[in-house]
Coordinates of C-alpha atoms and ligand atoms in Angstrom, one line a residue:
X1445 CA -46.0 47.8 19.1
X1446 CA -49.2 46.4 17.4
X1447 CA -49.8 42.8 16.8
X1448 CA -52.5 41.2 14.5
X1449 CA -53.2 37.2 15.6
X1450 CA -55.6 35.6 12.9
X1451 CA -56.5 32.6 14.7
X1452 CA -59.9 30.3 14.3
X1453 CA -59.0 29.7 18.3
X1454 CA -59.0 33.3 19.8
X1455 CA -59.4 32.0 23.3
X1456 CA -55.9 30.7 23.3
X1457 CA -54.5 33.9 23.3
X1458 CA -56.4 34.8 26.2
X1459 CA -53.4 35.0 28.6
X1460 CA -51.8 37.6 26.5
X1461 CA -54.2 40.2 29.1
X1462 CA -52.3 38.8 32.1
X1463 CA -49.0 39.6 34.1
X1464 CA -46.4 42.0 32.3
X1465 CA -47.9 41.6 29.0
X1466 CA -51.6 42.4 30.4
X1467 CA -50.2 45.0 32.0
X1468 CA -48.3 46.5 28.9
X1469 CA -51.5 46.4 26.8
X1470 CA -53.2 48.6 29.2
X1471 CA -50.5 51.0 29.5
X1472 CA -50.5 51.4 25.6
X1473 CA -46.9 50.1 25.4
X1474 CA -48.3 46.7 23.2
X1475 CA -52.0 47.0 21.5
X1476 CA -52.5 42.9 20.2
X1477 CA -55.7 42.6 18.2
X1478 CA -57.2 39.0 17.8
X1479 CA -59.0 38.1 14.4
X1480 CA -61.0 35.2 13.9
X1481 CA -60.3 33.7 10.2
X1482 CA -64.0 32.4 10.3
X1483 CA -65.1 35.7 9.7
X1484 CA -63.1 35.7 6.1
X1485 CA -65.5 32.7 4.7
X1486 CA -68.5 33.0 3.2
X1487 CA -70.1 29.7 3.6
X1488 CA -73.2 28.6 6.2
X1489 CA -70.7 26.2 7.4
X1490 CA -68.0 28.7 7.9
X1491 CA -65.2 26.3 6.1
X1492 CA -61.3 27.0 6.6
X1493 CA -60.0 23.3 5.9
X1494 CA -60.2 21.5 2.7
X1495 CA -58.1 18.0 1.8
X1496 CA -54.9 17.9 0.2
X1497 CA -54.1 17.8 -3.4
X1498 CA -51.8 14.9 -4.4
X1499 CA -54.0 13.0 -1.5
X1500 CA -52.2 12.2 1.8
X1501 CA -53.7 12.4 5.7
X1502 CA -55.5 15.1 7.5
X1503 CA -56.4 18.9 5.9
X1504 CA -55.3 21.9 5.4
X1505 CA -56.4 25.5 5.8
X1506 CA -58.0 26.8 2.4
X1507 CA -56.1 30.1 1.2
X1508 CA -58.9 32.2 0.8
X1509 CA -60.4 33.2 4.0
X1510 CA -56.2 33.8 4.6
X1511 CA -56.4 36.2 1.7
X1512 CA -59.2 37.9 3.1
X1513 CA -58.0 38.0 6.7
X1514 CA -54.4 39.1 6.1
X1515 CA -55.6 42.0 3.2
X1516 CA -58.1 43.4 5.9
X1517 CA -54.9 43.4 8.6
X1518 CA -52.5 44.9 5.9
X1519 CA -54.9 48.0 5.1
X1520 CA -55.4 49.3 8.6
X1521 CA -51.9 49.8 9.5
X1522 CA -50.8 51.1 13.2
X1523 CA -49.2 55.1 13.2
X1524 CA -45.5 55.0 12.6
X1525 CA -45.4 51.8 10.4
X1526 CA -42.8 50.5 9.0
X1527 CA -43.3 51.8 5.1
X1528 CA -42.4 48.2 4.0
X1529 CA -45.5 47.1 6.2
X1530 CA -45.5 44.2 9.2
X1531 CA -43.6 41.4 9.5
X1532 CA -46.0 38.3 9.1
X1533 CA -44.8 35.8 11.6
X1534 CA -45.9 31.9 11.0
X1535 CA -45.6 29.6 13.7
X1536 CA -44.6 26.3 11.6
X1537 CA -42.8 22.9 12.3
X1538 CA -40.6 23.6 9.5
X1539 CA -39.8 27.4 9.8
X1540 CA -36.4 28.4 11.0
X1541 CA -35.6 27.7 14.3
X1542 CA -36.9 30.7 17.1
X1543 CA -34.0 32.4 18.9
X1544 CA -33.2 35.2 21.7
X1545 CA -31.7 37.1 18.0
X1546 CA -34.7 36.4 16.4
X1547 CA -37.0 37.9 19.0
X1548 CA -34.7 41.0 19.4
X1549 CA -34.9 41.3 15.4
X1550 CA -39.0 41.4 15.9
X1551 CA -38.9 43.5 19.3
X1552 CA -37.2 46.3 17.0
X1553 CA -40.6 45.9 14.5
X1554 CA -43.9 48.7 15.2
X1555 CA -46.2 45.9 13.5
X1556 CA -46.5 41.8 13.7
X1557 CA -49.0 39.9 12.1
X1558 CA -49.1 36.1 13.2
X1559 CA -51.0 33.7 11.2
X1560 CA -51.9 30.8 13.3
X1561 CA -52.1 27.6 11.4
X1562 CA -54.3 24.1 12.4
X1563 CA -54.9 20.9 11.1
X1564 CA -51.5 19.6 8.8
X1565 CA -50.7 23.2 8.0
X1566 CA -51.9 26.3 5.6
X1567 CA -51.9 26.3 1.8
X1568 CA -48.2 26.9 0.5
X1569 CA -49.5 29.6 -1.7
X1570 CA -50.2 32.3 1.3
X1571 CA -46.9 32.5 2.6
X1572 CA -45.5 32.5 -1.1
X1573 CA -47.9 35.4 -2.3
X1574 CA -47.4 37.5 1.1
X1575 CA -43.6 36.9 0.5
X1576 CA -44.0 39.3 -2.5
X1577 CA -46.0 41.5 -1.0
X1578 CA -44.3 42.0 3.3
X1579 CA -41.7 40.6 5.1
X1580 CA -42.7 36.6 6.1
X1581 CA -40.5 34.9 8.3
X1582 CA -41.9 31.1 9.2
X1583 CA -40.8 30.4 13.2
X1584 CA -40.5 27.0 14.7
X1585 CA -40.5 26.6 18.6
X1586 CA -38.3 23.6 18.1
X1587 CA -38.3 19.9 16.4
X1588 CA -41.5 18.9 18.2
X1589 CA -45.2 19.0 16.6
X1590 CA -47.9 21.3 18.1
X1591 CA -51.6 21.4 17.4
X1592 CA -51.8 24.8 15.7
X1593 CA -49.8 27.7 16.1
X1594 CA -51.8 29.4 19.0
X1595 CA -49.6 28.4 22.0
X1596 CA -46.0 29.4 19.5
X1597 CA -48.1 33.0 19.0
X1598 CA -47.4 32.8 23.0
X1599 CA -44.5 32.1 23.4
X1600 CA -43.0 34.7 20.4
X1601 CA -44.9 37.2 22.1
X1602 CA -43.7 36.6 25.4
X1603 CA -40.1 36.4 23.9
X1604 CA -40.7 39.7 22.0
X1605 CA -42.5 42.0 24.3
X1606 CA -40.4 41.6 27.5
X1607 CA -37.6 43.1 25.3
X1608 CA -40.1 46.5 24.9
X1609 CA -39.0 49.8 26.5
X1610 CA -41.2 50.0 29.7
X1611 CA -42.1 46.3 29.9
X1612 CA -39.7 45.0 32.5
X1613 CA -38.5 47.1 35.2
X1614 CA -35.1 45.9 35.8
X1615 CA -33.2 46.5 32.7
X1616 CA -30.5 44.4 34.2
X1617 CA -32.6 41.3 34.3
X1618 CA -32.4 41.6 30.8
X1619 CA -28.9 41.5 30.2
X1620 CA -28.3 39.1 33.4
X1621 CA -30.1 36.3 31.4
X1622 CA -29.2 33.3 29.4
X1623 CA -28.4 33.9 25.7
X1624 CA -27.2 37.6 26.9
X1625 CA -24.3 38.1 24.5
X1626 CA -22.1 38.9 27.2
X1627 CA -22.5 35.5 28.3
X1628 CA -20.9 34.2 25.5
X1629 CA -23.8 32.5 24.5
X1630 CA -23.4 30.1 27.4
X1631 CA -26.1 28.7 29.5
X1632 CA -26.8 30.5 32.9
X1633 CA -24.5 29.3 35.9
X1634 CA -27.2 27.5 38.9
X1635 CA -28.6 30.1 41.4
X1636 CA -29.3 29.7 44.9
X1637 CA -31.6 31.7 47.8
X1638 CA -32.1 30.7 51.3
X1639 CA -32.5 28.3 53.5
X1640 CA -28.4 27.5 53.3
X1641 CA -29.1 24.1 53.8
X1642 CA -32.8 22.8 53.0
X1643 CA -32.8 18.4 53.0
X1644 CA -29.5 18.1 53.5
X1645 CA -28.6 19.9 50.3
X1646 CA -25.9 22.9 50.8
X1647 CA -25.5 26.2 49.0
X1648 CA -21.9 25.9 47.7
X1649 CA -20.3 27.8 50.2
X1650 CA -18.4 30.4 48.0
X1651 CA -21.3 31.9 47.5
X1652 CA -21.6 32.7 50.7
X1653 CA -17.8 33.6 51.2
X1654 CA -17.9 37.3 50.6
X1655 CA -15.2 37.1 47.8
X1656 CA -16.4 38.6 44.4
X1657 CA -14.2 37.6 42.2
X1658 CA -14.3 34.2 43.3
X1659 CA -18.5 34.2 42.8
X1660 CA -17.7 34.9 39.3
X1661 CA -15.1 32.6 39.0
X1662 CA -17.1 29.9 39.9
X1663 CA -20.1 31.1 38.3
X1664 CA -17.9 30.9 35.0
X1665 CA -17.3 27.1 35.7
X1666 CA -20.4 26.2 36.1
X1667 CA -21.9 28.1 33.3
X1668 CA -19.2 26.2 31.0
X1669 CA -19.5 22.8 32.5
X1670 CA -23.5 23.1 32.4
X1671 CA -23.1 24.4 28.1
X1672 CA -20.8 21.7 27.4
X1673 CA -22.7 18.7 28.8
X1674 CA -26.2 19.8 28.0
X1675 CA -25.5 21.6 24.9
X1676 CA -22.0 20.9 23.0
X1677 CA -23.9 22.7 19.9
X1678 CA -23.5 25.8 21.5
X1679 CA -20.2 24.9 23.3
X1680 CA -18.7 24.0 19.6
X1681 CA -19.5 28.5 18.7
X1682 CA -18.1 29.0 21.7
X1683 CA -15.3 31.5 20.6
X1684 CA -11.9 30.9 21.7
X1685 CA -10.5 34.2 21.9
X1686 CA -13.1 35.0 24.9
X1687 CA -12.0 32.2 27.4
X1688 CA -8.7 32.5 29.5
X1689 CA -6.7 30.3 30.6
X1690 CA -8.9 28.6 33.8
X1691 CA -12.1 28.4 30.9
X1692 CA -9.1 26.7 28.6
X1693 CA -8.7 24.2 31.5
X1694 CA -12.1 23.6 32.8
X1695 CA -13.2 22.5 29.1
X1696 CA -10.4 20.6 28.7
X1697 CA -11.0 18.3 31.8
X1698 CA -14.4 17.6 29.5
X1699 CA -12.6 17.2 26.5
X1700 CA -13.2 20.1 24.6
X1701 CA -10.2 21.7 23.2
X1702 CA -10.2 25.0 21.2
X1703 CA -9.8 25.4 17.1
X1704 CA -10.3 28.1 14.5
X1705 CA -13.5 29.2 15.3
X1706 CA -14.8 27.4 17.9
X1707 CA -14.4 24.2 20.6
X1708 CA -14.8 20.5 19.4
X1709 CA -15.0 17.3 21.7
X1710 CA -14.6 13.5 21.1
X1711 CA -17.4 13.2 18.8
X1712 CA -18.5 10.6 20.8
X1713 CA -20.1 13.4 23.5
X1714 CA -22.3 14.8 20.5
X1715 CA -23.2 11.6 19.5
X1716 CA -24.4 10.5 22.4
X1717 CA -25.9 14.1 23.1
X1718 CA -28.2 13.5 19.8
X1719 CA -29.6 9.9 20.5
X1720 CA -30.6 11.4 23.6
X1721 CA -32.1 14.6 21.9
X1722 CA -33.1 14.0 18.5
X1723 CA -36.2 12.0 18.0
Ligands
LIG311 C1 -44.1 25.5 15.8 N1 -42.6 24.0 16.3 C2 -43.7 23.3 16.0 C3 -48.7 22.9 13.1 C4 -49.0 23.1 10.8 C5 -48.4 26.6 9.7 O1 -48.6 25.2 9.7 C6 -48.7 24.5 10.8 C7 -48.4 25.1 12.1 C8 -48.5 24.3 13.2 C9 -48.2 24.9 14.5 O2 -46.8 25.1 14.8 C10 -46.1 24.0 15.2 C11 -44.7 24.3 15.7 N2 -42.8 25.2 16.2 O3 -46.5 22.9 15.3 C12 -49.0 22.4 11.9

């Protein structure tokens, strides 16, 4: 997989050369090329920012050197490429929310191109023209403001390359994770190692029992009660024709009883879930 970062920080990507994603760049799995935008102006002072029109604070990234940058990217494109070209990833506070299905959907791509915005954003025209032109898709990390995209290029990466061919070596940690489908979408049960006791605090003990069946049985329980009281969002999808009759009765102790397509509480819980959440 080849990805193109256009960034006027290139540093920040430099952990992208250590651990497993280091390790899959120099085994040709992942080939990430860093371009400074600076190099796409033409000015002494090497200018990427200009003020807004209509006035307001701060600046924003002029879309020329963008232009320049992204056209250079576009006409060198990796072997095997998908003919409709790469998918140009932006990192924004107002892109669509980043997801385990979103990062499968870009693990599947030969070529990403991130465009790393600073300052209140890039001109509105770059992602419209590049719309015409390649597949955009605008990413947010979450409702929370960063300084640039840099540190969201990291993160997307890291997301997207573990799910490469090669890249991990235990395919079942993979599908043993949180957001795994087969997990219904719930949140991972708690996990335990040794010491069995360490400050007075116990491993639950049918962990240690020997008895399968109960292991998962309680590691079902836990992994419902932990969705439904620290995210009822993703309890609500939750679909009822996957739970049995103990999951029926563990969410119904919490108040959650099934519906059409999904579970729905006292809407006091999700209330009280968003003042705590939501800025
Ligand atoms: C990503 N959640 C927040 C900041 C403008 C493209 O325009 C901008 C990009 C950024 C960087 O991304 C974020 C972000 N997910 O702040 C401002």
């Amino acid at each position: 997989m080849r990805l193109d970062v256009v960034t006027i920080f290139g540093e920040y990507l430099q952990p992208l050369q250590l651990s497993l994603i280091g390790k899959a760049q120099a085994e040709g799995l992942l080939d990430v090329r860093v371009h400074d935008l600076r190099e796409h102006t033409h000015d002494r002072h090497r200018t990427v920012d200009a003020p807004p029109y209509g006035g307001g604070a701060g600046l924003l990234m002029k879309p020329e050197p963008w232009g320049e940058a992204l056209d250079a990217i576009l006409a060198d494109p990796p072997e095997g490429a998908d003919p409709r070209g790469p998918v140009l990833v932006v990192p924004s506070p107002v892109g669509e929310v980043f997801s385990q299905r979103a990062a499968v959907e870009l693990a599947a791509e030969p070529w990403l191109v991130f465009a790393c915005g600073r300052y209140e954003g890039i001109d509105a025209r770059v992602v419209e023209h590049y719309g015409t032109r390649i597949r955009v898709r605008e990413v947010s990390l979450g409702d929370y403001v960063l300084n640039g995209g840099e540190v969201a290029v990291l993160a997307i990466t890291e997301a997207v390359a573990r799910l490469l061919p090669g890249v991990i070596g235990n395919a079942a940690s993979l599908t043993e994770e949180s957001h795994a489908p087969e997990h219904d979408g719930l949140l991972e049960h708690p996990a335990y190692t040794k010491p069995a006791s360490w400050r007075g605090l116990d491993v639950p003990a049918v962990l240690a029992g020997g008895n399968h069946g109960a292991v998962d049985r309680w590691r079902r329980d836990q992994a419902l009660r932990r969705t439904a009281t620290r995210r009822p969002d993703v309890l609500a999808r939750l679909d009822p024709a996957r739970c049995d009759r103990r999951d029926l009765a563990v969410l119904a102790e919490l108040g959650w009883t099934p519906g059409e397509h999904g579970f729905q509480v006292e809407p006091a819980a999700v209330a009280d879930w968003a003042d705590t959440n939501e800025p």
